[in-house]
XYZ file of N, CA and C in Angstrom:
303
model
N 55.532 125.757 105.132
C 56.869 125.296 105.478
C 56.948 124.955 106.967
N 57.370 123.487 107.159
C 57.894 123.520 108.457
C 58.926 124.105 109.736
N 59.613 124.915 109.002
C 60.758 125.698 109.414
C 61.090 126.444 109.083
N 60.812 128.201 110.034
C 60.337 129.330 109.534
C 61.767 129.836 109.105
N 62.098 131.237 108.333
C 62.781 131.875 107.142
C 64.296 132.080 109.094
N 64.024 132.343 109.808
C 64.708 132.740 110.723
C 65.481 131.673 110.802
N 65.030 130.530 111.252
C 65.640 129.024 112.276
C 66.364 128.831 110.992
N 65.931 128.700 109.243
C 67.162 128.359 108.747
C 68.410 129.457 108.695
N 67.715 130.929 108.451
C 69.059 131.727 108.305
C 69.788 131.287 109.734
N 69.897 131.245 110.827
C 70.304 130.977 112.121
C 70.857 129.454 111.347
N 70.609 128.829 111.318
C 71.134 127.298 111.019
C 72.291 127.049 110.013
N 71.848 128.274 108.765
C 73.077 128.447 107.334
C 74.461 129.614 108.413
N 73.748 130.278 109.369
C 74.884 130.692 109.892
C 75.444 130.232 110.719
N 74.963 129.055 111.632
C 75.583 127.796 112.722
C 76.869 127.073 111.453
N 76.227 126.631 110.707
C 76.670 126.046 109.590
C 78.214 126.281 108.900
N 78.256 127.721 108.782
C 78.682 128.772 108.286
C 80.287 128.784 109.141
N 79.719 129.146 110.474
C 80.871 129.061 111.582
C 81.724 127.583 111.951
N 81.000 126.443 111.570
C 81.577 124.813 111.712
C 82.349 125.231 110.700
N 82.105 125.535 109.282
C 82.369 125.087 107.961
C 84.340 125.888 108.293
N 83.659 127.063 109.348
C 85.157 127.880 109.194
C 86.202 127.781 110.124
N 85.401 127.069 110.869
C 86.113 126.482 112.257
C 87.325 124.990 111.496
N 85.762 124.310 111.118
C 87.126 123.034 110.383
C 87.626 123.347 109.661
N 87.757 124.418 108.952
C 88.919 125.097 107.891
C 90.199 125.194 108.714
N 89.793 125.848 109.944
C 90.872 126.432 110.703
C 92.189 125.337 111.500
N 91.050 124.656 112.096
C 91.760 123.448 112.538
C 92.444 122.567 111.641
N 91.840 122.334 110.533
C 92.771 121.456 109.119
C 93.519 122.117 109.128
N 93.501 123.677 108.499
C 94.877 124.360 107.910
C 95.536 124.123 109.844
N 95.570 124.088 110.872
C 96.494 124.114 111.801
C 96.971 123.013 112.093
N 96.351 122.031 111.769
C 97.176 120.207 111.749
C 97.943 120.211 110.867
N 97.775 121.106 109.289
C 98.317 121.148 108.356
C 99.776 121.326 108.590
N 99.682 122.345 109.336
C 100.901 123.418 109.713
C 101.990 122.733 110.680
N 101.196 122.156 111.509
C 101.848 120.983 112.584
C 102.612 120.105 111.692
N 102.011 119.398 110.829
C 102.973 118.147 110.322
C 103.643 118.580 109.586
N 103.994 119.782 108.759
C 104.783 120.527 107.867
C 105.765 120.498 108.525
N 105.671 121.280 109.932
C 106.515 121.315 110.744
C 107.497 120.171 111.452
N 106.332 119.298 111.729
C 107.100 117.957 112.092
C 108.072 117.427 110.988
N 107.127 117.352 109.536
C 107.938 116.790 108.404
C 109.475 117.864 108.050
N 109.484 118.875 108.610
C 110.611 119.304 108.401
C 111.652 119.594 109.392
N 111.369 118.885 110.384
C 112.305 118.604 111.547
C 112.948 117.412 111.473
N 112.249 116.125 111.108
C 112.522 115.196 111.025
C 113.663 115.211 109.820
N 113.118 115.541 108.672
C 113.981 115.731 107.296
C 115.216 116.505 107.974
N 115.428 117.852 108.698
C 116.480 117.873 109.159
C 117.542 117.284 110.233
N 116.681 116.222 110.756
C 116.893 115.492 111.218
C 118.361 114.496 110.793
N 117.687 114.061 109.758
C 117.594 112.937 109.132
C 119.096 113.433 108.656
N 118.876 114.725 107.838
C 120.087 115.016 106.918
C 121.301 115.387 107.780
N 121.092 115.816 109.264
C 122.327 115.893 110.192
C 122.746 114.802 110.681
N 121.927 113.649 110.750
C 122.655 112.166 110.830
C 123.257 111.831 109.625
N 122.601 112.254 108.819
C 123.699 111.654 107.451
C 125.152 112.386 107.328
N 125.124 113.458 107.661
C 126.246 114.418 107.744
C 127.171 113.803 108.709
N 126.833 113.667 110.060
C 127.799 112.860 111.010
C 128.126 111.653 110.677
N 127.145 110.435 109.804
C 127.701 109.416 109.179
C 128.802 109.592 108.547
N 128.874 110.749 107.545
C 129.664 110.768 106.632
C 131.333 111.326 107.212
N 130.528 112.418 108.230
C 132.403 112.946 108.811
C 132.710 111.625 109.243
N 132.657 110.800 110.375
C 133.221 109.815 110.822
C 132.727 108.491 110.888
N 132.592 107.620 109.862
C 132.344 106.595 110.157
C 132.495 105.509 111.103
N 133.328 105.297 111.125
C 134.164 104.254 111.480
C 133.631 104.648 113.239
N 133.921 105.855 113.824
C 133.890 106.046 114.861
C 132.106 106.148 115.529
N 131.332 107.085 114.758
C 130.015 107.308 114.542
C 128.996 106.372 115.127
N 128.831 106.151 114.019
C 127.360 104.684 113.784
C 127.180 103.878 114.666
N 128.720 102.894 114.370
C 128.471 101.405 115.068
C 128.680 101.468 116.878
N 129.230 102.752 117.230
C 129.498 102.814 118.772
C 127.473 103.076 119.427
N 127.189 103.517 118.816
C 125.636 103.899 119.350
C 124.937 102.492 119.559
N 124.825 101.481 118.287
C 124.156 100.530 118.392
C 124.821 99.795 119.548
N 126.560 99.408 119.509
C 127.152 98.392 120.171
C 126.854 99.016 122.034
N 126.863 100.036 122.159
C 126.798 100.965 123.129
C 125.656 99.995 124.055
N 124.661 100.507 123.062
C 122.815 100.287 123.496
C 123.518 98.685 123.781
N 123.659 97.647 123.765
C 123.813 96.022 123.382
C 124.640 95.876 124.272
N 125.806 96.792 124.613
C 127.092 96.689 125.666
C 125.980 96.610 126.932
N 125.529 97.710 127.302
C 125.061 98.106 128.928
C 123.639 97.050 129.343
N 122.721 96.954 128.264
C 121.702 96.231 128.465
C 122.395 94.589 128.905
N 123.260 94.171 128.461
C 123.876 93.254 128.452
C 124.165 92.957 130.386
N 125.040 94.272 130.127
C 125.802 94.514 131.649
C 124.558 94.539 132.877
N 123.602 95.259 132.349
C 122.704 95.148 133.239
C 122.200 94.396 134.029
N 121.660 93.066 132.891
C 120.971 92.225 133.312
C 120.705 91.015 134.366
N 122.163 90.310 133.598
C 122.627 89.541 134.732
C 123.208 89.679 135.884
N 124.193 90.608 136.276
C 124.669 90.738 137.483
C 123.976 91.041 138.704
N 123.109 92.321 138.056
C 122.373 92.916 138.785
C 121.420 92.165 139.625
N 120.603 90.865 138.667
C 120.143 90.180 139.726
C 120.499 89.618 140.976
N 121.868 88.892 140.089
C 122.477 87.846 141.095
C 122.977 88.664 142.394
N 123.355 89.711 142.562
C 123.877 90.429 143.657
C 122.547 90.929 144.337
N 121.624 91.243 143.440
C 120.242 91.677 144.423
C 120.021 90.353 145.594
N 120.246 88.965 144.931
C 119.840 88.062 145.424
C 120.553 87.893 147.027
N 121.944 88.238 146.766
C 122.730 87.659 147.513
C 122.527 88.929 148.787
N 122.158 90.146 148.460
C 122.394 90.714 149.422
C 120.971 90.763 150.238
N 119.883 90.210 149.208
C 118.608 90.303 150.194
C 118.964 89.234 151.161
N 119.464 87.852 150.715
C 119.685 86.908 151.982
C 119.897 87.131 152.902
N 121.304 88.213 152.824
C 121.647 88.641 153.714
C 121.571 89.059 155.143
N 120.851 90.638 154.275
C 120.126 91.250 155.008
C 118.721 90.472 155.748
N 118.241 89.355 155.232
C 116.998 89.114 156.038
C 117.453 88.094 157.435
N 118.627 87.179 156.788
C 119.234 86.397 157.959
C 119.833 87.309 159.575
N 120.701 88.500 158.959
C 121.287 88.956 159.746
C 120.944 89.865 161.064
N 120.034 90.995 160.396
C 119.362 91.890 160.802
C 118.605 91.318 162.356
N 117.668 90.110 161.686
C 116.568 89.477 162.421
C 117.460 89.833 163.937
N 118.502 88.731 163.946
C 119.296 88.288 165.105
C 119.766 89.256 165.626
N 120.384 90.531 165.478
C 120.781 92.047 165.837
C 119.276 92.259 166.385
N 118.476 92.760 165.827
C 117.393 93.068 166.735
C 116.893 92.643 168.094
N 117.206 90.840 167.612
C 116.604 90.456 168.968
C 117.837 90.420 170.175
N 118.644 90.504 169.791
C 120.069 90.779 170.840
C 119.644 91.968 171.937
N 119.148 92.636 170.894
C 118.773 94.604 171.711
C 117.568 94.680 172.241
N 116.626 93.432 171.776
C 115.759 93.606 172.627
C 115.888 92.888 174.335
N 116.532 91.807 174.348
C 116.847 91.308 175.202
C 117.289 91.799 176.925
């Protein structure tokens, strides 16, 4: 035999310890998404619950909400960035060199 009675018992017991190790780690991913899957599910069922107390008020303010501010954001914000960098780069310059003078 090429590979004496020792190196395999040593090898069936290397073996032995993987085999129980990835047991361990499966059953603990296992346990993880159980967990996840039942957060989410309660999740899920306390949004349906607040759907149901108030509709009308509920739901559609979240989406219109998100759509209101992104809205608000966008445009103004530039146009005033614009106007005040001019500003500041025209004005400043000329104040400085006054004081250095």
């Amino acid at each position: 035999m090429a590979t004496s009675k020792a190196k395999r018992v040593e090898a069936a017991k290397k073996a032995a310890r993987t085999r129980k190790r990835n047991a361990a780690l499966k059953a603990a991913e296992a346990a993880r998404m159980a967990a996840r899957r039942k957060r989410s599910r309660a999740a899920k069922r306390a949004a349906a619950t607040r759907k149901k107390a108030a509709p009308r008020r509920k739901a559609p303010k979240r989406k219109a909400a998100k759509r209101r501010t992104a809205s608000k954001r966008a445009a103004p914000k530039r146009k005033a960035a614009k106007r005040r960098t001019a500003s500041k780069r025209a004005a400043p310059k000329r104040k400085a060199a006054k004081r250095r003078r």
